[in-house]
CSV table of N, CA and C in Angstrom, one decimal:
chain,number,residue,atom,x,y,z
A,1,UNK,N,-38.3,-1.6,50.6
A,1,UNK,CA,-36.9,-1.4,50.6
A,1,UNK,C,-36.5,0.0,49.9
A,2,UNK,N,-37.5,0.6,49.4
A,2,UNK,CA,-37.2,1.9,48.8
A,2,UNK,C,-36.7,2.9,49.8
A,3,UNK,N,-37.3,2.9,51.0
A,3,UNK,CA,-36.9,3.8,52.1
A,3,UNK,C,-35.5,3.5,52.4
A,4,UNK,N,-35.1,2.2,52.5
A,4,UNK,CA,-33.7,1.9,52.8
A,4,UNK,C,-32.8,2.4,51.7
A,5,UNK,N,-33.2,2.3,50.5
A,5,UNK,CA,-32.4,2.8,49.4
A,5,UNK,C,-32.2,4.3,49.5
A,6,UNK,N,-33.2,5.1,49.8
A,6,UNK,CA,-33.1,6.5,49.9
A,6,UNK,C,-32.2,6.9,51.1
A,7,UNK,N,-32.3,6.2,52.2
A,7,UNK,CA,-31.4,6.5,53.3
A,7,UNK,C,-29.9,6.2,52.9
A,8,UNK,N,-29.7,5.1,52.3
A,8,UNK,CA,-28.4,4.7,51.8
A,8,UNK,C,-27.9,5.8,50.8
A,9,UNK,N,-28.8,6.3,49.9
A,9,UNK,CA,-28.4,7.3,49.0
A,9,UNK,C,-28.0,8.6,49.7
A,10,UNK,N,-28.7,9.0,50.7
A,10,UNK,CA,-28.4,10.2,51.5
A,10,UNK,C,-27.0,10.1,52.1
A,11,UNK,N,-26.8,8.9,52.7
A,11,UNK,CA,-25.5,8.7,53.4
A,11,UNK,C,-24.4,8.7,52.3
A,12,UNK,N,-24.6,8.2,51.1
A,12,UNK,CA,-23.6,8.2,50.1
A,12,UNK,C,-23.3,9.6,49.6
A,13,UNK,N,-24.4,10.4,49.5
A,13,UNK,CA,-24.2,11.8,49.1
A,13,UNK,C,-23.3,12.5,50.2
A,14,UNK,N,-23.6,12.3,51.4
A,14,UNK,CA,-22.8,12.9,52.5
A,14,UNK,C,-21.4,12.4,52.4
A,15,UNK,N,-21.2,11.1,52.2
A,15,UNK,CA,-19.8,10.6,52.1
A,15,UNK,C,-19.1,11.2,50.9
A,16,UNK,N,-19.7,11.3,49.8
A,16,UNK,CA,-19.1,11.9,48.6
A,16,UNK,C,-18.8,13.4,48.8
A,17,UNK,N,-19.8,14.1,49.4
A,17,UNK,CA,-19.6,15.5,49.7
A,17,UNK,C,-18.4,15.8,50.6
A,18,UNK,N,-18.4,15.0,51.8
A,18,UNK,CA,-17.4,15.2,52.7
A,18,UNK,C,-16.0,14.8,52.1
A,19,UNK,N,-16.0,13.7,51.3
A,19,UNK,CA,-14.8,13.3,50.7
A,19,UNK,C,-14.2,14.3,49.8
A,20,UNK,N,-15.0,14.9,49.0
A,20,UNK,CA,-14.5,16.0,48.1
A,20,UNK,C,-14.0,17.2,48.8
A,21,UNK,N,-14.7,17.5,49.9
A,21,UNK,CA,-14.4,18.7,50.7
A,21,UNK,C,-13.1,18.4,51.6
A,22,UNK,N,-13.1,17.2,52.2
A,22,UNK,CA,-12.1,17.0,53.2
A,22,UNK,C,-10.8,16.3,52.8
A,23,UNK,N,-10.9,15.5,51.7
A,23,UNK,CA,-9.8,14.7,51.3
A,23,UNK,C,-8.5,15.6,50.9
A,24,UNK,N,-8.8,16.9,50.5
A,24,UNK,CA,-7.7,17.7,50.2
A,24,UNK,C,-6.9,18.1,51.5
A,25,UNK,N,-7.5,17.9,52.7
A,25,UNK,CA,-6.8,18.2,53.9
A,25,UNK,C,-6.0,17.0,54.5
A,26,UNK,N,-6.2,15.9,53.9
A,26,UNK,CA,-5.4,14.7,54.3
A,26,UNK,C,-4.0,14.7,53.7
A,27,UNK,N,-3.0,14.6,54.5
A,27,UNK,CA,-1.6,14.7,54.0
A,27,UNK,C,-1.0,13.4,53.5
A,28,UNK,N,-1.5,12.3,54.1
A,28,UNK,CA,-0.9,11.0,53.8
A,28,UNK,C,-1.6,10.4,52.5
A,29,UNK,N,-0.8,10.2,51.4
A,29,UNK,CA,-1.4,9.7,50.2
A,29,UNK,C,-2.0,8.3,50.3
A,30,UNK,N,-1.5,7.5,51.2
A,30,UNK,CA,-2.1,6.2,51.4
A,30,UNK,C,-3.5,6.3,52.0
A,31,UNK,N,-3.7,7.2,52.9
A,31,UNK,CA,-5.0,7.4,53.5
A,31,UNK,C,-6.0,7.9,52.4
A,32,UNK,N,-5.5,8.8,51.6
A,32,UNK,CA,-6.4,9.3,50.5
A,32,UNK,C,-6.8,8.1,49.6
A,33,UNK,N,-5.9,7.3,49.2
A,33,UNK,CA,-6.2,6.1,48.3
A,33,UNK,C,-7.2,5.2,49.0
A,34,UNK,N,-7.0,4.9,50.3
A,34,UNK,CA,-7.9,4.1,51.0
A,34,UNK,C,-9.3,4.7,51.1
A,35,UNK,N,-9.4,6.0,51.4
A,35,UNK,CA,-10.7,6.6,51.5
A,35,UNK,C,-11.4,6.7,50.2
A,36,UNK,N,-10.6,7.0,49.1
A,36,UNK,CA,-11.3,7.1,47.8
A,36,UNK,C,-11.7,5.7,47.4
A,37,UNK,N,-11.0,4.7,47.7
A,37,UNK,CA,-11.4,3.3,47.4
A,37,UNK,C,-12.7,2.9,48.1
A,38,UNK,N,-12.8,3.3,49.3
A,38,UNK,CA,-14.1,3.0,50.0
A,38,UNK,C,-15.3,3.8,49.5
A,39,UNK,N,-15.0,5.1,49.1
A,39,UNK,CA,-16.1,5.9,48.5
A,39,UNK,C,-16.5,5.3,47.2
A,40,UNK,N,-15.6,4.7,46.4
A,40,UNK,CA,-16.0,4.0,45.2
A,40,UNK,C,-16.8,2.8,45.5
A,41,UNK,N,-16.3,2.0,46.5
A,41,UNK,CA,-17.1,0.8,46.9
A,41,UNK,C,-18.5,1.1,47.3
A,42,UNK,N,-18.7,2.2,48.1
A,42,UNK,CA,-20.0,2.6,48.5
A,42,UNK,C,-20.9,3.0,47.4
A,43,UNK,N,-20.3,3.7,46.4
A,43,UNK,CA,-21.0,4.1,45.2
A,43,UNK,C,-21.4,2.9,44.4
A,44,UNK,N,-20.6,1.9,44.3
A,44,UNK,CA,-20.9,0.7,43.5
A,44,UNK,C,-22.0,0.0,44.2
A,45,UNK,N,-22.0,-0.1,45.5
A,45,UNK,CA,-23.1,-0.8,46.3
A,45,UNK,C,-24.4,-0.1,46.0
A,46,UNK,N,-24.4,1.2,46.1
A,46,UNK,CA,-25.6,2.0,45.8
A,46,UNK,C,-26.1,1.7,44.4
A,47,UNK,N,-25.3,1.7,43.5
A,47,UNK,CA,-25.7,1.4,42.1
A,47,UNK,C,-26.3,0.0,42.0
A,48,UNK,N,-25.8,-1.0,42.7
A,48,UNK,CA,-26.4,-2.3,42.7
A,48,UNK,C,-27.7,-2.3,43.4
A,49,UNK,N,-27.8,-1.5,44.4
A,49,UNK,CA,-29.0,-1.5,45.2
A,49,UNK,C,-30.2,-0.9,44.5
A,50,UNK,N,-30.0,-0.2,43.4
A,50,UNK,CA,-31.0,0.4,42.6
A,50,UNK,C,-31.9,-0.6,41.9
A,51,UNK,N,-31.5,-1.9,41.9
A,51,UNK,CA,-32.2,-3.0,41.2
A,51,UNK,C,-33.6,-3.1,41.8
A,52,UNK,N,-33.8,-2.6,43.1
A,52,UNK,CA,-35.1,-2.7,43.7
A,52,UNK,C,-36.2,-1.9,43.0
A,53,UNK,N,-35.8,-1.0,42.2
A,53,UNK,CA,-36.8,-0.2,41.5
A,53,UNK,C,-37.3,-1.0,40.3
A,54,UNK,N,-36.5,-1.8,39.7
A,54,UNK,CA,-36.9,-2.6,38.5
A,54,UNK,C,-37.6,-3.8,39.0
A,55,UNK,N,-37.1,-4.4,40.1
A,55,UNK,CA,-37.6,-5.7,40.6
A,55,UNK,C,-37.9,-5.4,42.1
A,56,UNK,N,-39.0,-4.8,42.4
A,56,UNK,CA,-39.3,-4.4,43.8
A,56,UNK,C,-39.4,-5.6,44.8
A,57,UNK,N,-38.9,-5.3,45.9
A,57,UNK,CA,-38.9,-6.4,47.0
A,57,UNK,C,-40.3,-6.4,47.5
A,58,UNK,N,-40.9,-7.6,47.6
A,58,UNK,CA,-42.2,-7.8,48.1
A,58,UNK,C,-42.2,-8.5,49.4
A,59,UNK,N,-43.1,-8.2,50.3
A,59,UNK,CA,-43.2,-8.9,51.6
A,59,UNK,C,-42.4,-8.2,52.6
A,60,UNK,N,-42.3,-8.8,53.8
A,60,UNK,CA,-41.6,-8.2,54.9
A,60,UNK,C,-40.1,-8.6,54.9
A,61,UNK,N,-39.3,-7.7,55.2
A,61,UNK,CA,-37.8,-8.0,55.3
A,61,UNK,C,-37.6,-8.9,56.5
A,62,UNK,N,-36.6,-9.8,56.3
A,62,UNK,CA,-36.2,-10.7,57.4
A,62,UNK,C,-35.3,-10.0,58.3
A,63,UNK,N,-35.1,-10.6,59.5
A,63,UNK,CA,-34.1,-10.1,60.4
A,63,UNK,C,-32.7,-10.0,59.8
A,64,UNK,N,-32.4,-11.0,59.1
A,64,UNK,CA,-31.1,-11.1,58.4
A,64,UNK,C,-31.0,-9.9,57.4
A,65,UNK,N,-32.1,-9.6,56.6
A,65,UNK,CA,-32.0,-8.5,55.7
A,65,UNK,C,-31.8,-7.2,56.5
A,66,UNK,N,-32.5,-7.0,57.6
A,66,UNK,CA,-32.3,-5.8,58.4
A,66,UNK,C,-30.9,-5.7,59.0
A,67,UNK,N,-30.3,-6.8,59.4
A,67,UNK,CA,-29.0,-6.9,59.9
A,67,UNK,C,-28.0,-6.5,58.8
A,68,UNK,N,-28.2,-7.1,57.6
A,68,UNK,CA,-27.3,-6.8,56.5
A,68,UNK,C,-27.3,-5.3,56.2
A,69,UNK,N,-28.5,-4.8,56.1
A,69,UNK,CA,-28.7,-3.4,55.8
A,69,UNK,C,-28.1,-2.5,56.9
A,70,UNK,N,-28.3,-2.9,58.2
A,70,UNK,CA,-27.7,-2.2,59.3
A,70,UNK,C,-26.2,-2.2,59.2
A,71,UNK,N,-25.6,-3.3,58.8
A,71,UNK,CA,-24.1,-3.4,58.6
A,71,UNK,C,-23.6,-2.4,57.5
A,72,UNK,N,-24.4,-2.3,56.5
A,72,UNK,CA,-24.0,-1.4,55.4
A,72,UNK,C,-24.0,0.1,55.9
A,73,UNK,N,-25.1,0.4,56.6
A,73,UNK,CA,-25.2,1.8,57.2
A,73,UNK,C,-24.1,2.0,58.2
A,74,UNK,N,-23.8,1.0,59.0
A,74,UNK,CA,-22.8,1.2,60.0
A,74,UNK,C,-21.4,1.4,59.3
A,75,UNK,N,-21.2,0.7,58.3
A,75,UNK,CA,-19.9,0.9,57.5
A,75,UNK,C,-19.8,2.3,57.0
A,76,UNK,N,-20.9,2.9,56.5
A,76,UNK,CA,-20.9,4.2,56.0
A,76,UNK,C,-20.7,5.2,57.1
A,77,UNK,N,-21.4,5.0,58.2
A,77,UNK,CA,-21.2,5.9,59.4
A,77,UNK,C,-19.8,5.8,59.9
A,78,UNK,N,-19.2,4.6,59.9
A,78,UNK,CA,-17.8,4.5,60.3
A,78,UNK,C,-16.8,5.3,59.4
A,79,UNK,N,-17.1,5.3,58.1
A,79,UNK,CA,-16.4,6.0,57.2
A,79,UNK,C,-16.4,7.5,57.5
A,80,UNK,N,-17.7,8.0,57.7
A,80,UNK,CA,-17.9,9.4,58.0
A,80,UNK,C,-17.1,9.8,59.2
A,81,UNK,N,-17.3,9.0,60.3
A,81,UNK,CA,-16.6,9.4,61.6
A,81,UNK,C,-15.1,9.3,61.4
A,82,UNK,N,-14.6,8.3,60.7
A,82,UNK,CA,-13.2,8.2,60.5
A,82,UNK,C,-12.6,9.4,59.7
A,83,UNK,N,-13.3,9.8,58.7
A,83,UNK,CA,-12.9,10.9,57.8
A,83,UNK,C,-12.9,12.2,58.7
A,84,UNK,N,-14.0,12.4,59.4
A,84,UNK,CA,-14.0,13.6,60.3
A,84,UNK,C,-12.9,13.6,61.4
A,85,UNK,N,-12.7,12.4,61.9
A,85,UNK,CA,-11.6,12.3,63.0
A,85,UNK,C,-10.3,12.5,62.3
A,86,UNK,N,-10.1,12.1,61.1
A,86,UNK,CA,-8.8,12.2,60.5
A,86,UNK,C,-8.5,13.7,60.1
A,87,UNK,N,-9.5,14.4,59.7
A,87,UNK,CA,-9.3,15.8,59.1
A,87,UNK,C,-9.6,16.9,60.1
A,88,UNK,N,-10.6,16.7,60.9
A,88,UNK,CA,-11.1,17.9,61.8
A,88,UNK,C,-10.7,17.7,63.2
A,89,UNK,N,-11.1,16.5,63.8
A,89,UNK,CA,-11.0,16.4,65.3
A,89,UNK,C,-9.5,16.2,65.7
A,90,UNK,N,-8.8,15.3,65.0
A,90,UNK,CA,-7.4,15.0,65.4
A,90,UNK,C,-6.5,15.0,64.2
A,91,UNK,N,-6.5,16.1,63.5
A,91,UNK,CA,-5.7,16.1,62.2
A,91,UNK,C,-4.2,16.0,62.4
A,92,UNK,N,-3.7,16.3,63.6
A,92,UNK,CA,-2.3,16.4,63.9
A,92,UNK,C,-1.7,15.1,64.4
A,93,UNK,N,-2.6,14.1,64.6
A,93,UNK,CA,-2.1,12.8,65.1
A,93,UNK,C,-2.0,11.7,64.0
A,94,UNK,N,-1.2,10.7,64.3
A,94,UNK,CA,-1.2,9.5,63.4
A,94,UNK,C,-2.5,8.7,63.5
A,95,UNK,N,-2.9,8.3,62.3
A,95,UNK,CA,-4.2,7.6,62.3
A,95,UNK,C,-4.1,6.2,61.6
A,96,UNK,N,-2.9,5.6,61.7
A,96,UNK,CA,-2.8,4.3,61.1
A,96,UNK,C,-3.8,3.3,61.6
A,97,UNK,N,-3.9,3.3,62.9
A,97,UNK,CA,-4.9,2.3,63.5
A,97,UNK,C,-6.3,2.5,63.0
A,98,UNK,N,-6.7,3.8,63.0
A,98,UNK,CA,-8.1,4.1,62.5
A,98,UNK,C,-8.3,3.7,61.1
A,99,UNK,N,-7.4,4.2,60.2
A,99,UNK,CA,-7.6,4.0,58.8
A,99,UNK,C,-7.4,2.5,58.4
A,100,UNK,N,-6.3,1.9,58.8
A,100,UNK,CA,-6.0,0.5,58.5
A,100,UNK,C,-7.0,-0.4,59.2
A,101,UNK,N,-7.4,0.0,60.3
A,101,UNK,CA,-8.4,-0.8,61.0
A,101,UNK,C,-9.8,-0.8,60.3
A,102,UNK,N,-10.1,0.2,59.6
A,102,UNK,CA,-11.3,0.3,58.9
A,102,UNK,C,-11.3,-0.7,57.7
A,103,UNK,N,-10.2,-1.0,57.1
A,103,UNK,CA,-10.1,-1.8,55.9
A,103,UNK,C,-10.9,-3.1,56.1
A,104,UNK,N,-10.6,-4.0,57.1
A,104,UNK,CA,-11.4,-5.2,57.2
A,104,UNK,C,-12.8,-5.0,57.6
A,105,UNK,N,-13.0,-4.0,58.5
A,105,UNK,CA,-14.4,-3.7,59.0
A,105,UNK,C,-15.3,-3.2,57.9
A,106,UNK,N,-14.9,-2.1,57.2
A,106,UNK,CA,-15.7,-1.5,56.2
A,106,UNK,C,-15.8,-2.5,55.0
A,107,UNK,N,-14.8,-3.2,54.6
A,107,UNK,CA,-14.9,-4.1,53.5
A,107,UNK,C,-16.0,-5.2,53.8
A,108,UNK,N,-15.9,-5.7,55.0
A,108,UNK,CA,-16.9,-6.7,55.4
A,108,UNK,C,-18.3,-6.1,55.4
A,109,UNK,N,-18.4,-5.0,56.0
A,109,UNK,CA,-19.7,-4.4,56.2
A,109,UNK,C,-20.3,-3.9,54.9
A,110,UNK,N,-19.5,-3.6,53.9
A,110,UNK,CA,-20.0,-3.1,52.7
A,110,UNK,C,-20.4,-4.1,51.6
A,111,UNK,N,-20.3,-5.4,51.9
A,111,UNK,CA,-20.6,-6.4,51.0
A,111,UNK,C,-22.0,-6.9,51.2
A,112,UNK,N,-22.7,-7.3,50.2
A,112,UNK,CA,-24.0,-7.9,50.3
A,112,UNK,C,-23.7,-9.4,50.4
A,113,UNK,N,-24.1,-10.0,51.6
A,113,UNK,CA,-23.8,-11.4,51.8
A,113,UNK,C,-25.0,-12.2,51.5
A,114,UNK,N,-25.0,-12.9,50.4
A,114,UNK,CA,-26.0,-13.8,50.0
A,114,UNK,C,-27.4,-13.3,50.0
A,115,UNK,N,-27.6,-12.1,49.7
A,115,UNK,CA,-28.9,-11.5,49.7
A,115,UNK,C,-29.7,-11.9,48.5
A,116,UNK,N,-30.9,-12.4,48.7
A,116,UNK,CA,-31.7,-12.8,47.5
A,116,UNK,C,-33.2,-12.6,47.9
A,117,UNK,N,-34.0,-12.5,46.8
A,117,UNK,CA,-35.4,-12.4,46.9
A,117,UNK,C,-36.1,-12.8,45.6
A,118,UNK,N,-37.4,-13.1,45.7
A,118,UNK,CA,-38.1,-13.5,44.5
A,118,UNK,C,-39.0,-12.4,44.0
A,119,UNK,N,-39.0,-12.1,42.8
A,119,UNK,CA,-39.9,-11.1,42.1
A,119,UNK,C,-40.5,-11.8,40.9
A,120,UNK,N,-41.8,-12.0,40.9
A,120,UNK,CA,-42.5,-12.7,39.8
A,120,UNK,C,-41.8,-14.0,39.6
A,121,UNK,N,-41.2,-14.3,38.4
A,121,UNK,CA,-40.6,-15.5,38.2
A,121,UNK,C,-39.1,-15.4,38.1
A,122,UNK,N,-38.5,-14.5,38.9
A,122,UNK,CA,-37.1,-14.2,38.9
A,122,UNK,C,-36.6,-14.3,40.3
A,123,UNK,N,-35.4,-14.8,40.4
A,123,UNK,CA,-34.6,-14.8,41.6
A,123,UNK,C,-33.6,-13.6,41.5
A,124,UNK,N,-33.7,-12.7,42.4
A,124,UNK,CA,-32.8,-11.5,42.4
A,124,UNK,C,-31.7,-11.9,43.4
A,125,UNK,N,-30.5,-12.1,43.0
A,125,UNK,CA,-29.4,-12.6,43.8
A,125,UNK,C,-28.3,-11.5,43.9
A,126,UNK,N,-28.0,-11.3,45.2
A,126,UNK,CA,-26.9,-10.4,45.5
A,126,UNK,C,-27.1,-8.9,44.9
A,127,UNK,N,-28.3,-8.6,44.8
A,127,UNK,CA,-28.7,-7.3,44.2
A,127,UNK,C,-28.0,-6.9,42.9
A,128,UNK,N,-27.6,-8.0,42.2
A,128,UNK,CA,-27.0,-7.7,40.9
A,128,UNK,C,-27.3,-8.7,39.8
A,129,UNK,N,-27.8,-9.9,40.2
A,129,UNK,CA,-28.1,-10.9,39.2
A,129,UNK,C,-29.5,-11.2,39.2
A,130,UNK,N,-30.1,-11.2,38.0
A,130,UNK,CA,-31.5,-11.6,37.8
A,130,UNK,C,-31.5,-13.0,37.1
A,131,UNK,N,-32.1,-13.9,37.8
A,131,UNK,CA,-32.0,-15.3,37.4
A,131,UNK,C,-33.5,-15.8,37.2
A,132,UNK,N,-33.7,-16.3,36.0
A,132,UNK,CA,-35.1,-16.8,35.7
A,132,UNK,C,-35.2,-18.1,36.5
A,133,UNK,N,-36.3,-18.3,37.2
A,133,UNK,CA,-36.5,-19.4,38.1
A,133,UNK,C,-36.5,-20.7,37.2
A,134,UNK,N,-36.9,-20.6,36.0
A,134,UNK,CA,-36.9,-21.8,35.1
A,134,UNK,C,-35.5,-22.4,34.9
A,135,UNK,N,-34.5,-21.6,35.2
A,135,UNK,CA,-33.1,-22.0,35.0
A,135,UNK,C,-32.6,-22.7,36.3
A,136,UNK,N,-33.4,-22.8,37.3
A,136,UNK,CA,-33.0,-23.5,38.5
A,136,UNK,C,-33.4,-25.0,38.4
A,137,UNK,N,-32.5,-25.9,38.6
A,137,UNK,CA,-32.7,-27.3,38.5
A,137,UNK,C,-33.3,-27.8,39.8
A,138,UNK,N,-32.7,-27.4,40.9
A,138,UNK,CA,-33.1,-27.8,42.3
A,138,UNK,C,-32.5,-26.9,43.3
A,139,UNK,N,-32.9,-27.1,44.5
A,139,UNK,CA,-32.3,-26.4,45.6
A,139,UNK,C,-32.3,-27.2,46.9
A,140,UNK,N,-31.4,-27.0,47.8
A,140,UNK,CA,-31.3,-27.7,49.0
A,140,UNK,C,-31.3,-26.7,50.2
A,141,UNK,N,-32.1,-26.9,51.1
A,141,UNK,CA,-32.1,-26.1,52.3
A,141,UNK,C,-31.1,-26.6,53.3
A,142,UNK,N,-30.2,-25.7,53.6
A,142,UNK,CA,-29.1,-26.1,54.5
A,142,UNK,C,-29.4,-25.9,56.0
A,143,UNK,N,-29.9,-24.8,56.3
A,143,UNK,CA,-30.3,-24.5,57.7
A,143,UNK,C,-31.1,-23.2,57.8
A,144,UNK,N,-31.8,-23.1,58.9
A,144,UNK,CA,-32.6,-21.8,59.1
A,144,UNK,C,-31.9,-21.1,60.3
A,145,UNK,N,-31.6,-19.9,60.1
A,145,UNK,CA,-31.1,-19.0,61.1
A,145,UNK,C,-31.9,-17.8,61.2
A,146,UNK,N,-32.4,-17.5,62.4
A,146,UNK,CA,-33.4,-16.5,62.7
A,146,UNK,C,-34.6,-16.8,61.8
A,147,UNK,N,-34.9,-15.9,60.8
A,147,UNK,CA,-36.0,-16.2,59.9
A,147,UNK,C,-35.6,-16.3,58.5
A,148,UNK,N,-34.3,-16.7,58.3
A,148,UNK,CA,-33.8,-16.8,57.0
A,148,UNK,C,-33.3,-18.3,56.7
A,149,UNK,N,-33.7,-18.8,55.6
A,149,UNK,CA,-33.2,-20.1,55.2
A,149,UNK,C,-32.0,-20.0,54.3
A,150,UNK,N,-31.0,-20.8,54.7
A,150,UNK,CA,-29.7,-20.9,53.8
A,150,UNK,C,-30.0,-21.9,52.8
A,151,UNK,N,-29.8,-21.6,51.5
A,151,UNK,CA,-30.1,-22.5,50.4
A,151,UNK,C,-28.8,-22.6,49.6
A,152,UNK,N,-28.7,-23.8,49.0
A,152,UNK,CA,-27.8,-24.0,47.9
A,152,UNK,C,-28.7,-24.2,46.7
A,153,UNK,N,-28.6,-23.3,45.7
A,153,UNK,CA,-29.5,-23.4,44.5
A,153,UNK,C,-28.6,-23.9,43.4
A,154,UNK,N,-29.0,-25.0,42.8
A,154,UNK,CA,-28.3,-25.7,41.7
A,154,UNK,C,-29.0,-25.2,40.4
A,155,UNK,N,-28.2,-24.6,39.6
A,155,UNK,CA,-28.7,-24.1,38.3
A,155,UNK,C,-28.5,-25.2,37.2
A,156,UNK,N,-29.3,-25.1,36.1
A,156,UNK,CA,-29.2,-26.1,35.0
A,156,UNK,C,-27.8,-26.0,34.4
A,157,UNK,N,-27.1,-24.9,34.4
A,157,UNK,CA,-25.8,-24.8,33.9
A,157,UNK,C,-24.7,-25.3,34.9
A,158,UNK,N,-25.1,-26.0,35.9
A,158,UNK,CA,-24.3,-26.6,37.0
A,158,UNK,C,-23.6,-25.6,37.9
A,159,UNK,N,-24.0,-24.3,37.8
A,159,UNK,CA,-23.5,-23.4,38.8
A,159,UNK,C,-24.3,-23.5,40.1
A,160,UNK,N,-23.7,-23.3,41.2
A,160,UNK,CA,-24.3,-23.4,42.5
A,160,UNK,C,-24.3,-22.1,43.2
A,161,UNK,N,-25.4,-21.6,43.6
A,161,UNK,CA,-25.5,-20.3,44.3
A,161,UNK,C,-25.8,-20.6,45.8
A,162,UNK,N,-25.1,-19.9,46.6
A,162,UNK,CA,-25.4,-20.0,48.1
A,162,UNK,C,-26.1,-18.7,48.5
A,163,UNK,N,-27.3,-18.8,49.0
A,163,UNK,CA,-28.1,-17.6,49.3
A,163,UNK,C,-29.0,-17.8,50.5
A,164,UNK,N,-29.5,-16.7,50.9
A,164,UNK,CA,-30.5,-16.8,52.0
A,164,UNK,C,-31.8,-16.2,51.6
A,165,UNK,N,-32.9,-16.9,51.9
A,165,UNK,CA,-34.3,-16.4,51.6
A,165,UNK,C,-35.1,-16.4,52.9
A,166,UNK,N,-35.9,-15.3,53.1
A,166,UNK,CA,-36.7,-15.4,54.3
A,166,UNK,C,-37.9,-16.3,54.0
A,167,UNK,N,-38.8,-16.5,55.0
A,167,UNK,CA,-39.9,-17.4,54.9
A,167,UNK,C,-40.8,-17.1,53.7
A,168,UNK,N,-41.1,-15.8,53.5
A,168,UNK,CA,-42.0,-15.4,52.4
A,168,UNK,C,-41.4,-15.8,51.1
A,169,UNK,N,-40.2,-15.4,50.9
A,169,UNK,CA,-39.5,-15.6,49.6
A,169,UNK,C,-39.2,-17.1,49.3
A,170,UNK,N,-38.9,-17.8,50.4
A,170,UNK,CA,-38.7,-19.3,50.2
A,170,UNK,C,-40.0,-20.0,49.8
A,171,UNK,N,-41.1,-19.6,50.4
A,171,UNK,CA,-42.4,-20.1,50.0
A,171,UNK,C,-42.7,-19.8,48.5
A,172,UNK,N,-42.4,-18.5,48.1
A,172,UNK,CA,-42.6,-18.1,46.7
A,172,UNK,C,-41.7,-19.0,45.8
A,173,UNK,N,-40.5,-19.3,46.2
A,173,UNK,CA,-39.6,-20.1,45.3
A,173,UNK,C,-40.2,-21.5,45.2
A,174,UNK,N,-40.6,-22.1,46.3
A,174,UNK,CA,-41.2,-23.4,46.3
A,174,UNK,C,-42.4,-23.4,45.3
A,175,UNK,N,-43.3,-22.4,45.4
A,175,UNK,CA,-44.5,-22.4,44.5
A,175,UNK,C,-44.1,-22.2,43.1
A,176,UNK,N,-43.1,-21.4,42.8
A,176,UNK,CA,-42.6,-21.2,41.4
A,176,UNK,C,-42.0,-22.5,40.8
A,177,UNK,N,-41.2,-23.2,41.6
A,177,UNK,CA,-40.6,-24.4,41.1
A,177,UNK,C,-41.6,-25.6,41.0
A,178,UNK,N,-42.7,-25.6,41.8
A,178,UNK,CA,-43.7,-26.6,41.7
A,178,UNK,C,-44.6,-26.4,40.5
A,179,UNK,N,-44.7,-25.2,40.0
A,179,UNK,CA,-45.5,-24.9,38.8
A,179,UNK,C,-44.9,-25.3,37.5
């Protein structure tokens, strides 16, 4: 996943560089606020993604992991294309449909949806929470889609996490909980 992180970081640097350079050319203050908001969201996502250096992802990524990562990259590419279209290609036209249309698309694409993996005796959830496996009371497998199991993980503090684990990580969770 480190390669994915570095590609994500390169796109983030491009986004921030283009934003600093081109946002001064945008005349509509609402557009500026929206674009700055998404640049901040993308920066936050990249900061969360750095957890893979402390808790490296082991094993092969699932198709769902690749799709989620692809969605994040697509959201960043849409941002770049929208910003260039807004400022360089068609700067004299109204862009309400482009900018406001990006809000639900980029917001959805920029979120980590139930991403989880196992590292040693920890469950890394949503690229931001590190949960000791000993704090898990039980889990329920809901369904399997592609090569990812949907789980409801019940914590000892009665919190319930909904997450997806690939075959490799689901097997590691089972081994950890049986020990």
